[in-house]
CSV table of C-alpha atoms and ligand atoms in Angstrom, one decimal:
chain,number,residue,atom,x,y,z
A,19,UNK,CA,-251.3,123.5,-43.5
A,20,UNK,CA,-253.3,121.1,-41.2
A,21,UNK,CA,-256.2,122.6,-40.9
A,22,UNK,CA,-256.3,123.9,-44.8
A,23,UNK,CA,-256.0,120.3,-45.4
A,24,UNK,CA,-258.8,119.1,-42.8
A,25,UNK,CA,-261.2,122.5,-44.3
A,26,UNK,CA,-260.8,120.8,-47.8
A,27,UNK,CA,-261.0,117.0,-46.9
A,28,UNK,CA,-263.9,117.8,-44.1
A,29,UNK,CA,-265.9,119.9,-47.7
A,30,UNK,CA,-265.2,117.3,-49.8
A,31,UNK,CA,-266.6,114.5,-47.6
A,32,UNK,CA,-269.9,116.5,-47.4
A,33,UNK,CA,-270.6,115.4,-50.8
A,34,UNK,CA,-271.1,112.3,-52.9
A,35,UNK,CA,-268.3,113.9,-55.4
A,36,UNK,CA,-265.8,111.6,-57.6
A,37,UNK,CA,-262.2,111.8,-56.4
A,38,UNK,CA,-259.4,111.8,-58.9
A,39,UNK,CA,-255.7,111.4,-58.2
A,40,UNK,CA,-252.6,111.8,-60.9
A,41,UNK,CA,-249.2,110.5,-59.9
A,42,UNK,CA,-246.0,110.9,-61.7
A,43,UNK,CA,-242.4,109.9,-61.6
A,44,UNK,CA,-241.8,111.6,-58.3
A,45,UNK,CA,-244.4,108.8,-56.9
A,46,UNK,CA,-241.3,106.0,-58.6
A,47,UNK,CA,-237.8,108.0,-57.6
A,48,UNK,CA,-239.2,107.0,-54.1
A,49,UNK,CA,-239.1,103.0,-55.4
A,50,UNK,CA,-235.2,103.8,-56.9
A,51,UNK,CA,-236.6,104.1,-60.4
A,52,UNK,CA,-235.1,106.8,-62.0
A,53,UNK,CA,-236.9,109.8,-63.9
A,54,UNK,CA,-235.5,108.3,-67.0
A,55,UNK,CA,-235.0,112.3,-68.6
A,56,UNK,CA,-232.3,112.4,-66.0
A,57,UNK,CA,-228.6,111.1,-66.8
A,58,UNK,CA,-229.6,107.8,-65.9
A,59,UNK,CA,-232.0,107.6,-69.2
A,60,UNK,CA,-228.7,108.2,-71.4
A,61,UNK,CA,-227.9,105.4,-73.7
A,62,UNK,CA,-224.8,104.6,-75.4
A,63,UNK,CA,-225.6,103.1,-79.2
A,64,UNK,CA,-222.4,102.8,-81.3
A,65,UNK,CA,-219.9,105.8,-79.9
A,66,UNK,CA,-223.2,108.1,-79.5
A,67,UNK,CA,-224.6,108.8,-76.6
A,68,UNK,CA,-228.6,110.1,-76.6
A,69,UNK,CA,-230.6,111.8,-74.4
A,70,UNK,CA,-233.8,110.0,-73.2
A,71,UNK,CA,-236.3,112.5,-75.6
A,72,UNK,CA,-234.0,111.0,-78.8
A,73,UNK,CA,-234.5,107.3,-77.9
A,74,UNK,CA,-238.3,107.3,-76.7
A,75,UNK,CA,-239.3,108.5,-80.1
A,76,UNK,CA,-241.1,106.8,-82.7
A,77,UNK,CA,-238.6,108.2,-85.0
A,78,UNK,CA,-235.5,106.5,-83.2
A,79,UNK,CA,-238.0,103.3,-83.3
A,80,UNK,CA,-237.7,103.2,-86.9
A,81,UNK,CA,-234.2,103.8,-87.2
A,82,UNK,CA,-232.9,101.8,-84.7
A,83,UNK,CA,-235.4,99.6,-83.2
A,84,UNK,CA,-233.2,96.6,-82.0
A,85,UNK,CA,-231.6,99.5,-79.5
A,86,UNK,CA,-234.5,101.1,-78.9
A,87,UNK,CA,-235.5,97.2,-77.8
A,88,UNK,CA,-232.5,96.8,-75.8
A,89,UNK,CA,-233.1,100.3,-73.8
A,90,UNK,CA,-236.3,99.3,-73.2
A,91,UNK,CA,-235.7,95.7,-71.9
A,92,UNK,CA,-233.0,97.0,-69.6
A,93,UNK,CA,-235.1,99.9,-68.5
A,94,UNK,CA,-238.1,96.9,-68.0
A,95,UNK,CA,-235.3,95.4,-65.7
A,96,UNK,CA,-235.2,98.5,-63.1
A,97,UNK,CA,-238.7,98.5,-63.0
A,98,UNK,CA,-239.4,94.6,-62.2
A,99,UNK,CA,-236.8,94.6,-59.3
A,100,UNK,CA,-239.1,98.2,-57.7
A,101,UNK,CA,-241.4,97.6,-54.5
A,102,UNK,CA,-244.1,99.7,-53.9
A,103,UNK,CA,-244.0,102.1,-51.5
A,104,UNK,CA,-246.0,103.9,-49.1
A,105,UNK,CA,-247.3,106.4,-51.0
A,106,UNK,CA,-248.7,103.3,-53.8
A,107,UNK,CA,-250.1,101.6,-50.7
A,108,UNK,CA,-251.8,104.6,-49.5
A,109,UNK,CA,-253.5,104.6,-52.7
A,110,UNK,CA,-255.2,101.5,-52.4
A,111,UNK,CA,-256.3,102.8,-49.3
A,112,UNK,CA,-258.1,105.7,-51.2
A,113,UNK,CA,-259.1,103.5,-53.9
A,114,UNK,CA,-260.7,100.6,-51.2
A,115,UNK,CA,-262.1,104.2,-49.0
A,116,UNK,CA,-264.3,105.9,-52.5
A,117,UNK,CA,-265.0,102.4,-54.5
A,118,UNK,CA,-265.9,103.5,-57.7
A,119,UNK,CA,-266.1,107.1,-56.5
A,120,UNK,CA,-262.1,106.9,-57.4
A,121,UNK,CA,-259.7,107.5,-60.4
A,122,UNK,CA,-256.4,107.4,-60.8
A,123,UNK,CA,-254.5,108.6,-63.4
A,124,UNK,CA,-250.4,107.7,-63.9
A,125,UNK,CA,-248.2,109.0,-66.4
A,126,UNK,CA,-245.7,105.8,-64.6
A,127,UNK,CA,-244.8,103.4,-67.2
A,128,UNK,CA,-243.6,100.5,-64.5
A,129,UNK,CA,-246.8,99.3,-63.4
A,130,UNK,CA,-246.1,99.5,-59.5
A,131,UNK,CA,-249.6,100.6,-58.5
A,132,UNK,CA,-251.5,97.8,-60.1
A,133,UNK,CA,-248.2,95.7,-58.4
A,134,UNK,CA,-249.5,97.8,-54.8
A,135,UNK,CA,-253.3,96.4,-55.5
A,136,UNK,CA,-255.3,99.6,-57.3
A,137,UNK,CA,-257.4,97.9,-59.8
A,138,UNK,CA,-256.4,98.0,-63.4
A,139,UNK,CA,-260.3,98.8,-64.1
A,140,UNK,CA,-259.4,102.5,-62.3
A,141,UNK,CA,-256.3,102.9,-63.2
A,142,UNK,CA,-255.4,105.2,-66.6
A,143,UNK,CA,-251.9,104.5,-67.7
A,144,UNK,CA,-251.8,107.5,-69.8
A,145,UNK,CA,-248.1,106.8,-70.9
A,146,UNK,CA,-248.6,102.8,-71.1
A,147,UNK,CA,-247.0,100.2,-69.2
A,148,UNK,CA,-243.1,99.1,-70.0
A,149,UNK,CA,-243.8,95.8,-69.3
A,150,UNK,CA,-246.4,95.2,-72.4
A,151,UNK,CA,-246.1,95.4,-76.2
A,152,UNK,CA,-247.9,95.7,-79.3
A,153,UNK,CA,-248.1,94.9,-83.0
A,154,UNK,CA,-246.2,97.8,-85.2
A,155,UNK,CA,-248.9,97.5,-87.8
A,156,UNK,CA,-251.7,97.6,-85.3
A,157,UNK,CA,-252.8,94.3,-86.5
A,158,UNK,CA,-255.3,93.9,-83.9
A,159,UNK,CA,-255.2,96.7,-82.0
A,160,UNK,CA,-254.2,94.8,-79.0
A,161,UNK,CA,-251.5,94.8,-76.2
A,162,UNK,CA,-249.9,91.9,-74.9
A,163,UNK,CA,-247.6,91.2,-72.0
A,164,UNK,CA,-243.7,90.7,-72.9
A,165,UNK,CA,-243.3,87.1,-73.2
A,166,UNK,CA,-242.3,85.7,-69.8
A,167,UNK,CA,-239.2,84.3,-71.2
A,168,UNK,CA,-237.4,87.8,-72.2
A,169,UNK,CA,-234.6,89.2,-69.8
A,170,UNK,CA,-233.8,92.2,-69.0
A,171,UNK,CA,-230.7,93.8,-70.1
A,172,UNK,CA,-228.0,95.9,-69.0
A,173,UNK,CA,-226.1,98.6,-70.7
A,174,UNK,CA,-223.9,97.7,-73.1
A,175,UNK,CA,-226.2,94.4,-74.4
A,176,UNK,CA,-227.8,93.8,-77.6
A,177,UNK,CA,-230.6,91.7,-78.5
A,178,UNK,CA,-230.1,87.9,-78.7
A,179,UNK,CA,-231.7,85.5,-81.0
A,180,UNK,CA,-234.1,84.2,-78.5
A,181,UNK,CA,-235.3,88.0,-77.6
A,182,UNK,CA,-235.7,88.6,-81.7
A,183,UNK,CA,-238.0,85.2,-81.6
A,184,UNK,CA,-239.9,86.6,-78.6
A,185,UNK,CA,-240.3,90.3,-79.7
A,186,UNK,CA,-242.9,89.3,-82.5
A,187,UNK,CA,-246.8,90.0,-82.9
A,188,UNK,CA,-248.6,87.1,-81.4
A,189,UNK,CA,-251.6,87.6,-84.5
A,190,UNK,CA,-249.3,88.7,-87.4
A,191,UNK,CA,-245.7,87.9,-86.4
A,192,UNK,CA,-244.7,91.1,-87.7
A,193,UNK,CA,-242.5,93.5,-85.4
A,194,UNK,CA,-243.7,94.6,-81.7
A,195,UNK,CA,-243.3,98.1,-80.0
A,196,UNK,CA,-243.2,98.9,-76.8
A,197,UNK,CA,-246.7,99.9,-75.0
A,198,UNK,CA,-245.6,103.5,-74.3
A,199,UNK,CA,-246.3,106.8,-75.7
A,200,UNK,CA,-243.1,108.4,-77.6
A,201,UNK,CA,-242.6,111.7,-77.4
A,202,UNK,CA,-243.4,112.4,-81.0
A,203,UNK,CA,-246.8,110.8,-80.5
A,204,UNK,CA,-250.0,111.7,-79.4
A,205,UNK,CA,-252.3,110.3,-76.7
A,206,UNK,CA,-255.6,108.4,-78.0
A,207,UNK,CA,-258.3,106.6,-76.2
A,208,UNK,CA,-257.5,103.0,-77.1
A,209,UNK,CA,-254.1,103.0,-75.9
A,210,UNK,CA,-253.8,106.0,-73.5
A,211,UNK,CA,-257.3,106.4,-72.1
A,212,UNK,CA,-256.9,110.3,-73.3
A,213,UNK,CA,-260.8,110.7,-73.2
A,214,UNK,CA,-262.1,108.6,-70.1
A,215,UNK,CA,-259.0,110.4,-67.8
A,216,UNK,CA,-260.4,114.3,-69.3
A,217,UNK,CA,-263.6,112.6,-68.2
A,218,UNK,CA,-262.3,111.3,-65.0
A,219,UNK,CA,-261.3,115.2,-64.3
A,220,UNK,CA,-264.6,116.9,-65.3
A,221,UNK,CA,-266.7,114.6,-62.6
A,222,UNK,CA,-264.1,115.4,-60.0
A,223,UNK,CA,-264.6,116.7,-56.8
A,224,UNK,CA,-260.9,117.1,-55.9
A,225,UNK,CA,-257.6,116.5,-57.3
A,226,UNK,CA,-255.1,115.4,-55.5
A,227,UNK,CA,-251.5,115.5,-58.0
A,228,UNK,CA,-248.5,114.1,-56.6
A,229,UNK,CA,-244.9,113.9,-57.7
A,230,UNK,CA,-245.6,115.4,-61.1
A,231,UNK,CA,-243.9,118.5,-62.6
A,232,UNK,CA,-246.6,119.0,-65.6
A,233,UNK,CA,-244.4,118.5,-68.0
A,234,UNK,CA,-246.2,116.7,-70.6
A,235,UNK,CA,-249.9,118.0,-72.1
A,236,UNK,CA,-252.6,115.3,-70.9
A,237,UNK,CA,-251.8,116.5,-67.4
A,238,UNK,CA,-251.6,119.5,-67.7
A,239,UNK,CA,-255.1,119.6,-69.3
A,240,UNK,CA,-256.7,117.3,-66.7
A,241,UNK,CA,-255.4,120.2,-63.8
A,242,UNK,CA,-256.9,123.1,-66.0
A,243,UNK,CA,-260.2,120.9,-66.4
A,244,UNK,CA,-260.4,120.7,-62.5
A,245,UNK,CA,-259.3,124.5,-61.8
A,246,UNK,CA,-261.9,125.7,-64.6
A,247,UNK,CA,-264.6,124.0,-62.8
A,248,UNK,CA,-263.7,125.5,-59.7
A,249,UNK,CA,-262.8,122.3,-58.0
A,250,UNK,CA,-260.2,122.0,-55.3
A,251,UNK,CA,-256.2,120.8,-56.3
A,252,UNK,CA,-253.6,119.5,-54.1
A,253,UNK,CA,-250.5,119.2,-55.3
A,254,UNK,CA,-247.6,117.3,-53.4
A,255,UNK,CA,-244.4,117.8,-54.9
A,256,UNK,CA,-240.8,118.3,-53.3
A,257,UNK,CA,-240.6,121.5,-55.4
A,258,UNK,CA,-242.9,123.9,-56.5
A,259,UNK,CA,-244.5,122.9,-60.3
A,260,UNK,CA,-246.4,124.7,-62.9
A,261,UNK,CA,-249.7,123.2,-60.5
A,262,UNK,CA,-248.4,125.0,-56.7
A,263,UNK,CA,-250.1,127.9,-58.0
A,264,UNK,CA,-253.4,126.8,-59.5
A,265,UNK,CA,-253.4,124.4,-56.4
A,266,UNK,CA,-253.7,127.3,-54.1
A,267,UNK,CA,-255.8,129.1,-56.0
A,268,UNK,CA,-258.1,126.7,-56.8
A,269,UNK,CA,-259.4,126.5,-53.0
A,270,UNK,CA,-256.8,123.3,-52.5
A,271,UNK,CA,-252.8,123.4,-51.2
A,272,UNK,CA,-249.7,123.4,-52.7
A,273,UNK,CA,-248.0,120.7,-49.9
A,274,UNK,CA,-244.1,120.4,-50.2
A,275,UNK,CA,-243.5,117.0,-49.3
A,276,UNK,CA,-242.9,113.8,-50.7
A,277,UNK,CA,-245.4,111.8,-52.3
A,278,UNK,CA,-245.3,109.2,-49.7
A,279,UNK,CA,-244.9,111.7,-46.7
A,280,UNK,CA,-247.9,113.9,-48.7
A,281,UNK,CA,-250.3,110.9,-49.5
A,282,UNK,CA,-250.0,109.3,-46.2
A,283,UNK,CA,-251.1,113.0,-45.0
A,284,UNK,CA,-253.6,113.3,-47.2
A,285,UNK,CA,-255.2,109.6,-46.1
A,286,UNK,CA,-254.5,109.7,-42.1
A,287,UNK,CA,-256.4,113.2,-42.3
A,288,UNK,CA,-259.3,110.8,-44.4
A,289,UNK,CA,-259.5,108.4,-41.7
A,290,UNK,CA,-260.2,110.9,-39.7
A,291,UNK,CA,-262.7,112.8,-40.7
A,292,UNK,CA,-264.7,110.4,-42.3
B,306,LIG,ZN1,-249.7,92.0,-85.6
């Protein structure tokens, strides 16, 4: 695998290419956040219990949005008391090596690589960030942080008076959302940067993915952008994923590690060669 990886980072380096990388939740188990679509992302609203896929919807949103809310300020919670890791740190190493040269792409909602140092400029949150909201009715088409002053909650809370003073639009003072993408919705520009990241992967050089099972479309699409233009993939994941394959094919490596143990790899063999 060493010298597959050296090969690839030693052809890369002998051009002026872009390099683009695409984390997912694998990249966050390693800071104790849970995948969320796991048991951990069941909530408990009356005597039902749902499934992650029932409560980030749009639909659920409607129905129930002072829940919704509550799973979303307790899940805001796990994610403010994460570190960084490794694996974010070596990313800032990649992003400080290749200037503006790099992308990163994160379907991560809890904001720890912009907490690690990348640069929010070249960084796509494709899913959003958990700790920012936005106006229902679009009022502005803006996000804005949560207000300092909200807590986080844990299971079995409900909003308080203060949070239903705090969880209004800054412009309108109609009802906020979350900054995320539900599952019944669709990526866009404006929110989800769905255009610049399918950009991001056409003026790639290489692709590194790591600690992503491809289960949602955008990435997906950014690894069959990459493979169609004949462009090397790596893809470190624990397991193999829908991307081993293309990864391997593709003139790149399928690595089984974790993305810490893989990214560190990945930069140490950088530092190296270049
Ligand atoms: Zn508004």
């Amino acid at each position: 695998m060493e010298d597959k990886l050296k090969e690839i980072v030693e052809s890369f380096l002998s051009t002026q290419s872009r390099i683009t990388f695409l984390t997912g939740a694998g990249i966050s188990a390693e800071s104790n956040i849970p995948t969320f679509r796991g048991p951990e992302g069941y909530w408990k609203v009356g005597s039902n219990n749902f499934h992650p896929q029932e409560m980030a919807t749009y639909q659920m949103f409607r129905q129930r949005p002072e829940e919704v809310w509550t799973w979303y300020l307790y899940r805001m919670g796990v994610c403010k008391k994460a570190m960084p890791n490794s694996g974010h740190l070596a990313l800032v190493a990649f992003e400080q090596m290749f200037g503006d040269r790099f992308t990163l792409i994160t379907q991560n909602v809890d904001s720890l690589h912009l907490h690690a140092g990348n640069s929010p400029e070249r960084t796509r949150q494709i899913h959003g960030n958990i700790f920012f909201m936005r106006c229902v009715s679009e009022c502005r088409n803006s996000v804005y942080p949560l207000p300092s002053e909200i807590e986080a909650k844990k299971r079995g809370d409900s909003l308080t008076e203060k949070d239903r003073s705090l969880l209004k639009c800054p412009d309108c003072a109609g009802p906020v959302r979350p900054h995320v993408l539900w599952f019944d919705e669709s990526y866009n520009e404006h929110h989800y940067r769905l255009y610049s990241s399918l950009q991001a992967a056409s003026e790639t050089g290489l692709l590194v993915v790591a600690g992503t099972s491809g289960a949602t479309n955008l990435p997906n699409q950014i690894v069959s952008e990459v493979f169609r233009n004949s462009k090397p993939i790596i893809d470190i994941n624990i397991e193999q994923s829908p991307f081993s394959i293309p990864a391997a094919k593709s003139g790149g490596l399928f690595m089984k590690e974790t993305s810490t143990s893989g990214l560190n790899k990945l930069l140490k063999t950088f530092q190296e060669l270049i």
